[in-house]
Amino acid sequence: MESRMEGDVFSGFGERYQMDGKVLQSFQKSFVQVQDILDQNRLLINEINQNHESKQADHLGRNVGLIRELNNNIRTVASLYGDLSHSFAKSIDASSEGESTGTNNQKRFRSG
């Protein structure tokens, strides 16, 4: 379901804007990285909750490291989204400039 949703987003985007296929592949790669980290965070949160509910000292102590890992993952996701936002804006600007001057030499990307 996730790949279908990503495909729908990218095919719609590719139809609307002329973009290099490598740019879209880069976006997709970043979104997959983000999703992988978010999936890992879900597992970390579940383990943190279980450790908290157990109220055992060693489990609670382990939560310190798990929470640090969770915080680092959140920073990484925020950074990836920041990079995506910057790349997206740059790509849209380049696409818009090419359309307005009629000199856009980029290949049009269409997913099948």
PDB file of N, CA and C in Angstrom:
ATOM      1  N   MET A   1       0.818  -1.185   0.000  1.00  0.00           N
ATOM      2  CA  MET A   1       0.000   0.000   0.000  1.00  0.00           C
ATOM      3  C   MET A   1       0.868   1.257   0.000  1.00  0.00           C
ATOM      4  N   GLU A   2       1.968   1.246   0.780  1.00  0.00           N
ATOM      5  CA  GLU A   2       2.832   2.409   0.835  1.00  0.00           C
ATOM      6  C   GLU A   2       3.444   2.703  -0.524  1.00  0.00           C
ATOM      7  N   SER A   3       3.939   1.659  -1.227  1.00  0.00           N
ATOM      8  CA  SER A   3       4.570   1.909  -2.513  1.00  0.00           C
ATOM      9  C   SER A   3       3.554   2.417  -3.538  1.00  0.00           C
ATOM     10  N   ARG A   4       2.308   1.957  -3.450  1.00  0.00           N
ATOM     11  CA  ARG A   4       1.270   2.454  -4.343  1.00  0.00           C
ATOM     12  C   ARG A   4       1.013   3.935  -4.094  1.00  0.00           C
ATOM     13  N   MET A   5       0.941   4.288  -2.819  1.00  0.00           N
ATOM     14  CA  MET A   5       0.714   5.680  -2.471  1.00  0.00           C
ATOM     15  C   MET A   5       1.883   6.535  -2.973  1.00  0.00           C
ATOM     16  N   GLU A   6       3.120   6.086  -2.750  1.00  0.00           N
ATOM     17  CA  GLU A   6       4.272   6.830  -3.231  1.00  0.00           C
ATOM     18  C   GLU A   6       4.232   6.939  -4.738  1.00  0.00           C
ATOM     19  N   GLY A   7       3.884   5.858  -5.417  1.00  0.00           N
ATOM     20  CA  GLY A   7       3.798   5.877  -6.876  1.00  0.00           C
ATOM     21  C   GLY A   7       2.777   6.880  -7.354  1.00  0.00           C
ATOM     22  N   ASP A   8       1.624   6.941  -6.682  1.00  0.00           N
ATOM     23  CA  ASP A   8       0.588   7.902  -7.053  1.00  0.00           C
ATOM     24  C   ASP A   8       1.096   9.327  -6.891  1.00  0.00           C
ATOM     25  N   VAL A   9       1.783   9.588  -5.807  1.00  0.00           N
ATOM     26  CA  VAL A   9       2.310  10.925  -5.559  1.00  0.00           C
ATOM     27  C   VAL A   9       3.328  11.285  -6.631  1.00  0.00           C
ATOM     28  N   PHE A  10       4.248  10.378  -6.903  1.00  0.00           N
ATOM     29  CA  PHE A  10       5.298  10.690  -7.853  1.00  0.00           C
ATOM     30  C   PHE A  10       4.792  10.741  -9.289  1.00  0.00           C
ATOM     31  N   SER A  11       3.833   9.896  -9.647  1.00  0.00           N
ATOM     32  CA  SER A  11       3.324   9.955 -11.018  1.00  0.00           C
ATOM     33  C   SER A  11       2.558  11.249 -11.234  1.00  0.00           C
ATOM     34  N   GLY A  12       1.768  11.673 -10.262  1.00  0.00           N
ATOM     35  CA  GLY A  12       1.046  12.936 -10.376  1.00  0.00           C
ATOM     36  C   GLY A  12       1.997  14.108 -10.449  1.00  0.00           C
ATOM     37  N   PHE A  13       3.044  14.036  -9.673  1.00  0.00           N
ATOM     38  CA  PHE A  13       4.042  15.099  -9.680  1.00  0.00           C
ATOM     39  C   PHE A  13       4.760  15.125 -11.017  1.00  0.00           C
ATOM     40  N   GLY A  14       5.127  13.937 -11.510  1.00  0.00           N
ATOM     41  CA  GLY A  14       5.842  13.846 -12.784  1.00  0.00           C
ATOM     42  C   GLY A  14       5.025  14.352 -13.949  1.00  0.00           C
ATOM     43  N   GLU A  15       3.696  14.170 -13.871  1.00  0.00           N
ATOM     44  CA  GLU A  15       2.840  14.655 -14.942  1.00  0.00           C
ATOM     45  C   GLU A  15       2.702  16.170 -14.910  1.00  0.00           C
ATOM     46  N   ARG A  16       2.767  16.748 -13.734  1.00  0.00           N
ATOM     47  CA  ARG A  16       2.544  18.187 -13.605  1.00  0.00           C
ATOM     48  C   ARG A  16       3.809  19.002 -13.862  1.00  0.00           C
ATOM     49  N   TYR A  17       4.941  18.482 -13.412  1.00  0.00           N
ATOM     50  CA  TYR A  17       6.199  19.211 -13.534  1.00  0.00           C
ATOM     51  C   TYR A  17       7.182  18.398 -14.345  1.00  0.00           C
ATOM     52  N   GLN A  18       7.940  19.082 -15.158  1.00  0.00           N
ATOM     53  CA  GLN A  18       8.994  18.394 -15.885  1.00  0.00           C
ATOM     54  C   GLN A  18      10.181  18.268 -14.951  1.00  0.00           C
ATOM     55  N   MET A  19      10.557  17.017 -14.687  1.00  0.00           N
ATOM     56  CA  MET A  19      11.658  16.789 -13.754  1.00  0.00           C
ATOM     57  C   MET A  19      12.486  15.624 -14.239  1.00  0.00           C
ATOM     58  N   ASP A  20      13.723  15.655 -13.875  1.00  0.00           N
ATOM     59  CA  ASP A  20      14.646  14.575 -14.165  1.00  0.00           C
ATOM     60  C   ASP A  20      14.250  13.363 -13.320  1.00  0.00           C
ATOM     61  N   GLY A  21      14.302  12.188 -13.904  1.00  0.00           N
ATOM     62  CA  GLY A  21      13.970  10.963 -13.179  1.00  0.00           C
ATOM     63  C   GLY A  21      14.853  10.739 -11.970  1.00  0.00           C
ATOM     64  N   LYS A  22      16.108  11.204 -12.038  1.00  0.00           N
ATOM     65  CA  LYS A  22      17.027  11.044 -10.912  1.00  0.00           C
ATOM     66  C   LYS A  22      16.556  11.847  -9.699  1.00  0.00           C
ATOM     67  N   VAL A  23      15.973  13.000  -9.946  1.00  0.00           N
ATOM     68  CA  VAL A  23      15.461  13.827  -8.848  1.00  0.00           C
ATOM     69  C   VAL A  23      14.316  13.092  -8.160  1.00  0.00           C
ATOM     70  N   LEU A  24      13.407  12.545  -8.946  1.00  0.00           N
ATOM     71  CA  LEU A  24      12.280  11.815  -8.359  1.00  0.00           C
ATOM     72  C   LEU A  24      12.756  10.564  -7.624  1.00  0.00           C
ATOM     73  N   GLN A  25      13.759   9.888  -8.179  1.00  0.00           N
ATOM     74  CA  GLN A  25      14.309   8.715  -7.491  1.00  0.00           C
ATOM     75  C   GLN A  25      14.934   9.114  -6.162  1.00  0.00           C
ATOM     76  N   SER A  26      15.580  10.272  -6.138  1.00  0.00           N
ATOM     77  CA  SER A  26      16.174  10.772  -4.899  1.00  0.00           C
ATOM     78  C   SER A  26      15.094  11.066  -3.858  1.00  0.00           C
ATOM     79  N   PHE A  27      13.990  11.695  -4.298  1.00  0.00           N
ATOM     80  CA  PHE A  27      12.874  11.944  -3.384  1.00  0.00           C
ATOM     81  C   PHE A  27      12.345  10.633  -2.830  1.00  0.00           C
ATOM     82  N   GLN A  28      12.132   9.677  -3.714  1.00  0.00           N
ATOM     83  CA  GLN A  28      11.573   8.404  -3.279  1.00  0.00           C
ATOM     84  C   GLN A  28      12.510   7.709  -2.294  1.00  0.00           C
ATOM     85  N   LYS A  29      13.811   7.758  -2.566  1.00  0.00           N
ATOM     86  CA  LYS A  29      14.788   7.144  -1.663  1.00  0.00           C
ATOM     87  C   LYS A  29      14.714   7.795  -0.280  1.00  0.00           C
ATOM     88  N   SER A  30      14.605   9.114  -0.249  1.00  0.00           N
ATOM     89  CA  SER A  30      14.517   9.819   1.031  1.00  0.00           C
ATOM     90  C   SER A  30      13.239   9.465   1.781  1.00  0.00           C
ATOM     91  N   PHE A  31      12.130   9.368   1.064  1.00  0.00           N
ATOM     92  CA  PHE A  31      10.873   9.001   1.713  1.00  0.00           C
ATOM     93  C   PHE A  31      10.948   7.586   2.279  1.00  0.00           C
ATOM     94  N   VAL A  32      11.616   6.686   1.587  1.00  0.00           N
ATOM     95  CA  VAL A  32      11.778   5.324   2.091  1.00  0.00           C
ATOM     96  C   VAL A  32      12.640   5.339   3.352  1.00  0.00           C
ATOM     97  N   GLN A  33      13.717   6.147   3.344  1.00  0.00           N
ATOM     98  CA  GLN A  33      14.554   6.267   4.546  1.00  0.00           C
ATOM     99  C   GLN A  33      13.733   6.767   5.729  1.00  0.00           C
ATOM    100  N   VAL A  34      12.943   7.799   5.492  1.00  0.00           N
ATOM    101  CA  VAL A  34      12.108   8.362   6.553  1.00  0.00           C
ATOM    102  C   VAL A  34      11.149   7.302   7.077  1.00  0.00           C
ATOM    103  N   GLN A  35      10.496   6.584   6.181  1.00  0.00           N
ATOM    104  CA  GLN A  35       9.538   5.572   6.609  1.00  0.00           C
ATOM    105  C   GLN A  35      10.212   4.480   7.418  1.00  0.00           C
ATOM    106  N   ASP A  36      11.410   4.071   7.013  1.00  0.00           N
ATOM    107  CA  ASP A  36      12.147   3.046   7.765  1.00  0.00           C
ATOM    108  C   ASP A  36      12.448   3.522   9.191  1.00  0.00           C
ATOM    109  N   ILE A  37      12.864   4.784   9.312  1.00  0.00           N
ATOM    110  CA  ILE A  37      13.165   5.329  10.638  1.00  0.00           C
ATOM    111  C   ILE A  37      11.891   5.430  11.472  1.00  0.00           C
ATOM    112  N   LEU A  38      10.797   5.862  10.860  1.00  0.00           N
ATOM    113  CA  LEU A  38       9.535   5.961  11.600  1.00  0.00           C
ATOM    114  C   LEU A  38       9.057   4.583  12.062  1.00  0.00           C
ATOM    115  N   ASP A  39       9.258   3.568  11.232  1.00  0.00           N
ATOM    116  CA  ASP A  39       8.915   2.198  11.636  1.00  0.00           C
ATOM    117  C   ASP A  39       9.771   1.760  12.824  1.00  0.00           C
ATOM    118  N   GLN A  40      11.055   2.095  12.773  1.00  0.00           N
ATOM    119  CA  GLN A  40      11.954   1.762  13.881  1.00  0.00           C
ATOM    120  C   GLN A  40      11.517   2.502  15.148  1.00  0.00           C
ATOM    121  N   ASN A  41      11.113   3.755  14.993  1.00  0.00           N
ATOM    122  CA  ASN A  41      10.644   4.528  16.153  1.00  0.00           C
ATOM    123  C   ASN A  41       9.422   3.896  16.789  1.00  0.00           C
ATOM    124  N   ARG A  42       8.524   3.376  15.970  1.00  0.00           N
ATOM    125  CA  ARG A  42       7.335   2.714  16.502  1.00  0.00           C
ATOM    126  C   ARG A  42       7.743   1.543  17.391  1.00  0.00           C
ATOM    127  N   LEU A  43       8.730   0.761  16.945  1.00  0.00           N
ATOM    128  CA  LEU A  43       9.215  -0.371  17.739  1.00  0.00           C
ATOM    129  C   LEU A  43       9.886   0.107  19.027  1.00  0.00           C
ATOM    130  N   LEU A  44      10.683   1.181  18.915  1.00  0.00           N
ATOM    131  CA  LEU A  44      11.332   1.738  20.109  1.00  0.00           C
ATOM    132  C   LEU A  44      10.300   2.205  21.125  1.00  0.00           C
ATOM    133  N   ILE A  45       9.291   2.911  20.653  1.00  0.00           N
ATOM    134  CA  ILE A  45       8.248   3.419  21.551  1.00  0.00           C
ATOM    135  C   ILE A  45       7.521   2.271  22.236  1.00  0.00           C
ATOM    136  N   ASN A  46       7.230   1.217  21.491  1.00  0.00           N
ATOM    137  CA  ASN A  46       6.574   0.043  22.091  1.00  0.00           C
ATOM    138  C   ASN A  46       7.449  -0.565  23.189  1.00  0.00           C
ATOM    139  N   GLU A  47       8.749  -0.683  22.903  1.00  0.00           N
ATOM    140  CA  GLU A  47       9.652  -1.263  23.906  1.00  0.00           C
ATOM    141  C   GLU A  47       9.776  -0.346  25.120  1.00  0.00           C
ATOM    142  N   ILE A  48       9.864   0.951  24.883  1.00  0.00           N
ATOM    143  CA  ILE A  48       9.939   1.919  25.989  1.00  0.00           C
ATOM    144  C   ILE A  48       8.699   1.798  26.869  1.00  0.00           C
ATOM    145  N   ASN A  49       7.528   1.706  26.248  1.00  0.00           N
ATOM    146  CA  ASN A  49       6.273   1.576  27.012  1.00  0.00           C
ATOM    147  C   ASN A  49       6.246   0.283  27.828  1.00  0.00           C
ATOM    148  N   GLN A  50       6.675  -0.809  27.208  1.00  0.00           N
ATOM    149  CA  GLN A  50       6.698  -2.089  27.925  1.00  0.00           C
ATOM    150  C   GLN A  50       7.649  -2.026  29.119  1.00  0.00           C
ATOM    151  N   ASN A  51       8.817  -1.429  28.894  1.00  0.00           N
ATOM    152  CA  ASN A  51       9.790  -1.300  29.990  1.00  0.00           C
ATOM    153  C   ASN A  51       9.230  -0.435  31.114  1.00  0.00           C
ATOM    154  N   HIS A  52       8.562   0.622  30.743  1.00  0.00           N
ATOM    155  CA  HIS A  52       7.973   1.524  31.746  1.00  0.00           C
ATOM    156  C   HIS A  52       6.897   0.803  32.555  1.00  0.00           C
ATOM    157  N   GLU A  53       6.054   0.045  31.861  1.00  0.00           N
ATOM    158  CA  GLU A  53       4.975  -0.672  32.542  1.00  0.00           C
ATOM    159  C   GLU A  53       5.508  -1.760  33.471  1.00  0.00           C
ATOM    160  N   SER A  54       6.666  -2.335  33.134  1.00  0.00           N
ATOM    161  CA  SER A  54       7.226  -3.405  33.967  1.00  0.00           C
ATOM    162  C   SER A  54       7.734  -2.872  35.305  1.00  0.00           C
ATOM    163  N   LYS A  55       8.132  -1.616  35.334  1.00  0.00           N
ATOM    164  CA  LYS A  55       8.644  -0.955  36.539  1.00  0.00           C
ATOM    165  C   LYS A  55       9.877  -1.652  37.130  1.00  0.00           C
ATOM    166  N   GLN A  56      10.547  -2.471  36.349  1.00  0.00           N
ATOM    167  CA  GLN A  56      11.770  -3.136  36.803  1.00  0.00           C
ATOM    168  C   GLN A  56      12.952  -2.198  36.553  1.00  0.00           C
ATOM    169  N   ALA A  57      13.819  -2.112  37.517  1.00  0.00           N
ATOM    170  CA  ALA A  57      14.925  -1.147  37.464  1.00  0.00           C
ATOM    171  C   ALA A  57      15.788  -1.304  36.206  1.00  0.00           C
ATOM    172  N   ASP A  58      16.133  -2.548  35.870  1.00  0.00           N
ATOM    173  CA  ASP A  58      16.986  -2.737  34.693  1.00  0.00           C
ATOM    174  C   ASP A  58      16.259  -2.348  33.405  1.00  0.00           C
ATOM    175  N   HIS A  59      14.957  -2.593  33.340  1.00  0.00           N
ATOM    176  CA  HIS A  59      14.177  -2.201  32.165  1.00  0.00           C
ATOM    177  C   HIS A  59      14.057  -0.686  32.077  1.00  0.00           C
ATOM    178  N   LEU A  60      13.826  -0.057  33.214  1.00  0.00           N
ATOM    179  CA  LEU A  60      13.725   1.407  33.233  1.00  0.00           C
ATOM    180  C   LEU A  60      15.069   2.035  32.860  1.00  0.00           C
ATOM    181  N   GLY A  61      16.155   1.425  33.328  1.00  0.00           N
ATOM    182  CA  GLY A  61      17.494   1.907  32.969  1.00  0.00           C
ATOM    183  C   GLY A  61      17.761   1.785  31.477  1.00  0.00           C
ATOM    184  N   ARG A  62      17.269   0.722  30.885  1.00  0.00           N
ATOM    185  CA  ARG A  62      17.441   0.525  29.436  1.00  0.00           C
ATOM    186  C   ARG A  62      16.708   1.608  28.647  1.00  0.00           C
ATOM    187  N   ASN A  63      15.627   2.127  29.220  1.00  0.00           N
ATOM    188  CA  ASN A  63      14.856   3.165  28.532  1.00  0.00           C
ATOM    189  C   ASN A  63      15.687   4.414  28.244  1.00  0.00           C
ATOM    190  N   VAL A  64      16.668   4.689  29.085  1.00  0.00           N
ATOM    191  CA  VAL A  64      17.509   5.871  28.868  1.00  0.00           C
ATOM    192  C   VAL A  64      18.165   5.791  27.484  1.00  0.00           C
ATOM    193  N   GLY A  65      18.764   4.663  27.185  1.00  0.00           N
ATOM    194  CA  GLY A  65      19.400   4.468  25.881  1.00  0.00           C
ATOM    195  C   GLY A  65      18.393   4.446  24.741  1.00  0.00           C
ATOM    196  N   LEU A  66      17.245   3.823  24.986  1.00  0.00           N
ATOM    197  CA  LEU A  66      16.218   3.754  23.945  1.00  0.00           C
ATOM    198  C   LEU A  66      15.671   5.144  23.621  1.00  0.00           C
ATOM    199  N   ILE A  67      15.487   5.955  24.654  1.00  0.00           N
ATOM    200  CA  ILE A  67      14.979   7.312  24.437  1.00  0.00           C
ATOM    201  C   ILE A  67      16.015   8.156  23.698  1.00  0.00           C
ATOM    202  N   ARG A  68      17.287   7.962  24.009  1.00  0.00           N
ATOM    203  CA  ARG A  68      18.350   8.666  23.258  1.00  0.00           C
ATOM    204  C   ARG A  68      18.307   8.273  21.780  1.00  0.00           C
ATOM    205  N   GLU A  69      18.166   6.976  21.539  1.00  0.00           N
ATOM    206  CA  GLU A  69      18.084   6.500  20.155  1.00  0.00           C
ATOM    207  C   GLU A  69      16.865   7.092  19.451  1.00  0.00           C
ATOM    208  N   LEU A  70      15.750   7.128  20.134  1.00  0.00           N
ATOM    209  CA  LEU A  70      14.524   7.708  19.586  1.00  0.00           C
ATOM    210  C   LEU A  70      14.735   9.187  19.239  1.00  0.00           C
ATOM    211  N   ASN A  71      15.355   9.934  20.155  1.00  0.00           N
ATOM    212  CA  ASN A  71      15.627  11.349  19.905  1.00  0.00           C
ATOM    213  C   ASN A  71      16.551  11.543  18.708  1.00  0.00           C
ATOM    214  N   ASN A  72      17.581  10.711  18.586  1.00  0.00           N
ATOM    215  CA  ASN A  72      18.479  10.798  17.432  1.00  0.00           C
ATOM    216  C   ASN A  72      17.730  10.493  16.136  1.00  0.00           C
ATOM    217  N   ASN A  73      16.858   9.513  16.185  1.00  0.00           N
ATOM    218  CA  ASN A  73      16.063   9.177  14.997  1.00  0.00           C
ATOM    219  C   ASN A  73      15.161  10.343  14.601  1.00  0.00           C
ATOM    220  N   ILE A  74      14.577  10.999  15.582  1.00  0.00           N
ATOM    221  CA  ILE A  74      13.706  12.146  15.300  1.00  0.00           C
ATOM    222  C   ILE A  74      14.519  13.264  14.652  1.00  0.00           C
ATOM    223  N   ARG A  75      15.728  13.506  15.147  1.00  0.00           N
ATOM    224  CA  ARG A  75      16.603  14.516  14.533  1.00  0.00           C
ATOM    225  C   ARG A  75      16.914  14.152  13.080  1.00  0.00           C
ATOM    226  N   THR A  76      17.179  12.866  12.845  1.00  0.00           N
ATOM    227  CA  THR A  76      17.494  12.413  11.491  1.00  0.00           C
ATOM    228  C   THR A  76      16.307  12.618  10.557  1.00  0.00           C
ATOM    229  N   VAL A  77      15.107  12.282  11.023  1.00  0.00           N
ATOM    230  CA  VAL A  77      13.897  12.473  10.211  1.00  0.00           C
ATOM    231  C   VAL A  77      13.696  13.953   9.907  1.00  0.00           C
ATOM    232  N   ALA A  78      13.875  14.807  10.908  1.00  0.00           N
ATOM    233  CA  ALA A  78      13.720  16.243  10.693  1.00  0.00           C
ATOM    234  C   ALA A  78      14.727  16.745   9.666  1.00  0.00           C
ATOM    235  N   SER A  79      15.945  16.252   9.732  1.00  0.00           N
ATOM    236  CA  SER A  79      16.982  16.643   8.773  1.00  0.00           C
ATOM    237  C   SER A  79      16.632  16.158   7.361  1.00  0.00           C
ATOM    238  N   LEU A  80      16.172  14.916   7.259  1.00  0.00           N
ATOM    239  CA  LEU A  80      15.784  14.381   5.944  1.00  0.00           C
ATOM    240  C   LEU A  80      14.632  15.189   5.351  1.00  0.00           C
ATOM    241  N   TYR A  81      13.644  15.529   6.179  1.00  0.00           N
ATOM    242  CA  TYR A  81      12.533  16.342   5.692  1.00  0.00           C
ATOM    243  C   TYR A  81      13.006  17.736   5.276  1.00  0.00           C
ATOM    244  N   GLY A  82      13.946  18.292   6.020  1.00  0.00           N
ATOM    245  CA  GLY A  82      14.509  19.589   5.649  1.00  0.00           C
ATOM    246  C   GLY A  82      15.216  19.520   4.307  1.00  0.00           C
ATOM    247  N   ASP A  83      16.011  18.464   4.113  1.00  0.00           N
ATOM    248  CA  ASP A  83      16.696  18.273   2.832  1.00  0.00           C
ATOM    249  C   ASP A  83      15.693  18.081   1.699  1.00  0.00           C
ATOM    250  N   LEU A  84      14.647  17.292   1.962  1.00  0.00           N
ATOM    251  CA  LEU A  84      13.607  17.074   0.954  1.00  0.00           C
ATOM    252  C   LEU A  84      12.915  18.377   0.582  1.00  0.00           C
ATOM    253  N   SER A  85      12.599  19.166   1.576  1.00  0.00           N
ATOM    254  CA  SER A  85      11.928  20.435   1.342  1.00  0.00           C
ATOM    255  C   SER A  85      12.794  21.350   0.483  1.00  0.00           C
ATOM    256  N   HIS A  86      14.070  21.425   0.817  1.00  0.00           N
ATOM    257  CA  HIS A  86      14.997  22.261   0.051  1.00  0.00           C
ATOM    258  C   HIS A  86      15.112  21.759  -1.393  1.00  0.00           C
ATOM    259  N   SER A  87      15.282  20.452  -1.563  1.00  0.00           N
ATOM    260  CA  SER A  87      15.415  19.875  -2.902  1.00  0.00           C
ATOM    261  C   SER A  87      14.138  20.066  -3.714  1.00  0.00           C
ATOM    262  N   PHE A  88      13.004  19.902  -3.059  1.00  0.00           N
ATOM    263  CA  PHE A  88      11.729  20.056  -3.734  1.00  0.00           C
ATOM    264  C   PHE A  88      11.558  21.492  -4.229  1.00  0.00           C
ATOM    265  N   ALA A  89      11.830  22.450  -3.355  1.00  0.00           N
ATOM    266  CA  ALA A  89      11.691  23.860  -3.734  1.00  0.00           C
ATOM    267  C   ALA A  89      12.640  24.205  -4.882  1.00  0.00           C
ATOM    268  N   LYS A  90      13.855  23.698  -4.800  1.00  0.00           N
ATOM    269  CA  LYS A  90      14.844  23.937  -5.847  1.00  0.00           C
ATOM    270  C   LYS A  90      14.383  23.335  -7.185  1.00  0.00           C
ATOM    271  N   SER A  91      13.818  22.136  -7.140  1.00  0.00           N
ATOM    272  CA  SER A  91      13.339  21.469  -8.349  1.00  0.00           C
ATOM    273  C   SER A  91      12.155  22.209  -8.963  1.00  0.00           C
ATOM    274  N   ILE A  92      11.250  22.671  -8.130  1.00  0.00           N
ATOM    275  CA  ILE A  92      10.085  23.417  -8.616  1.00  0.00           C
ATOM    276  C   ILE A  92      10.543  24.722  -9.254  1.00  0.00           C
ATOM    277  N   ASP A  93      11.479  25.410  -8.603  1.00  0.00           N
ATOM    278  CA  ASP A  93      12.010  26.657  -9.165  1.00  0.00           C
ATOM    279  C   ASP A  93      12.644  26.406 -10.531  1.00  0.00           C
ATOM    280  N   ALA A  94      13.440  25.345 -10.624  1.00  0.00           N
ATOM    281  CA  ALA A  94      14.099  25.027 -11.887  1.00  0.00           C
ATOM    282  C   ALA A  94      13.074  24.683 -12.959  1.00  0.00           C
ATOM    283  N   SER A  95      12.046  23.925 -12.570  1.00  0.00           N
ATOM    284  CA  SER A  95      10.993  23.554 -13.517  1.00  0.00           C
ATOM    285  C   SER A  95      10.221  24.780 -13.973  1.00  0.00           C
ATOM    286  N   SER A  96       9.889  25.664 -13.045  1.00  0.00           N
ATOM    287  CA  SER A  96       9.135  26.875 -13.374  1.00  0.00           C
ATOM    288  C   SER A  96       9.951  27.801 -14.266  1.00  0.00           C
ATOM    289  N   GLU A  97      11.238  27.939 -13.979  1.00  0.00           N
ATOM    290  CA  GLU A  97      12.090  28.792 -14.808  1.00  0.00           C
ATOM    291  C   GLU A  97      12.189  28.247 -16.220  1.00  0.00           C
ATOM    292  N   GLY A  98      12.314  26.940 -16.348  1.00  0.00           N
ATOM    293  CA  GLY A  98      12.393  26.317 -17.669  1.00  0.00           C
ATOM    294  C   GLY A  98      11.116  26.514 -18.468  1.00  0.00           C
ATOM    295  N   GLU A  99       9.974  26.421 -17.795  1.00  0.00           N
ATOM    296  CA  GLU A  99       8.692  26.604 -18.483  1.00  0.00           C
ATOM    297  C   GLU A  99       8.494  28.046 -18.905  1.00  0.00           C
ATOM    298  N   SER A 100       8.899  28.998 -18.063  1.00  0.00           N
ATOM    299  CA  SER A 100       8.663  30.404 -18.373  1.00  0.00           C
ATOM    300  C   SER A 100       9.599  30.905 -19.471  1.00  0.00           C
ATOM    301  N   THR A 101      10.798  30.326 -19.572  1.00  0.00           N
ATOM    302  CA  THR A 101      11.729  30.751 -20.612  1.00  0.00           C
ATOM    303  C   THR A 101      11.660  29.862 -21.837  1.00  0.00           C
ATOM    304  N   GLY A 102      10.983  28.729 -21.691  1.00  0.00           N
ATOM    305  CA  GLY A 102      10.875  27.794 -22.812  1.00  0.00           C
ATOM    306  C   GLY A 102      12.163  27.050 -23.083  1.00  0.00           C
ATOM    307  N   THR A 103      13.056  27.009 -22.094  1.00  0.00           N
ATOM    308  CA  THR A 103      14.355  26.362 -22.304  1.00  0.00           C
ATOM    309  C   THR A 103      14.558  25.153 -21.411  1.00  0.00           C
ATOM    310  N   ASN A 104      13.512  24.557 -20.954  1.00  0.00           N
ATOM    311  CA  ASN A 104      13.638  23.409 -20.071  1.00  0.00           C
ATOM    312  C   ASN A 104      14.102  22.208 -20.884  1.00  0.00           C
ATOM    313  N   ASN A 105      15.332  21.768 -20.636  1.00  0.00           N
ATOM    314  CA  ASN A 105      15.902  20.644 -21.366  1.00  0.00           C
ATOM    315  C   ASN A 105      15.818  19.341 -20.578  1.00  0.00           C
ATOM    316  N   GLN A 106      15.129  19.362 -19.458  1.00  0.00           N
ATOM    317  CA  GLN A 106      15.033  18.158 -18.646  1.00  0.00           C
ATOM    318  C   GLN A 106      14.051  17.191 -19.284  1.00  0.00           C
ATOM    319  N   LYS A 107      14.331  15.891 -19.093  1.00  0.00           N
ATOM    320  CA  LYS A 107      13.429  14.864 -19.586  1.00  0.00           C
ATOM    321  C   LYS A 107      12.166  14.865 -18.731  1.00  0.00           C
ATOM    322  N   ARG A 108      11.069  14.615 -19.348  1.00  0.00           N
ATOM    323  CA  ARG A 108       9.815  14.521 -18.600  1.00  0.00           C
ATOM    324  C   ARG A 108       9.717  13.105 -18.041  1.00  0.00           C
ATOM    325  N   PHE A 109       9.486  13.006 -16.760  1.00  0.00           N
ATOM    326  CA  PHE A 109       9.405  11.725 -16.087  1.00  0.00           C
ATOM    327  C   PHE A 109       7.956  11.295 -15.978  1.00  0.00           C
ATOM    328  N   ARG A 110       7.686  10.096 -16.438  1.00  0.00           N
ATOM    329  CA  ARG A 110       6.349   9.527 -16.284  1.00  0.00           C
ATOM    330  C   ARG A 110       6.496   8.112 -15.772  1.00  0.00           C
ATOM    331  N   SER A 111       5.774   7.811 -14.723  1.00  0.00           N
ATOM    332  CA  SER A 111       5.807   6.430 -14.238  1.00  0.00           C
ATOM    333  C   SER A 111       4.715   5.657 -14.959  1.00  0.00           C
ATOM    334  N   GLY A 112       5.019   4.385 -15.224  1.00  0.00           N
ATOM    335  CA  GLY A 112       4.118   3.584 -16.018  1.00  0.00           C
ATOM    336  C   GLY A 112       3.056   3.025 -15.230  1.00  0.00           C
TER     337      GLY A 112
END
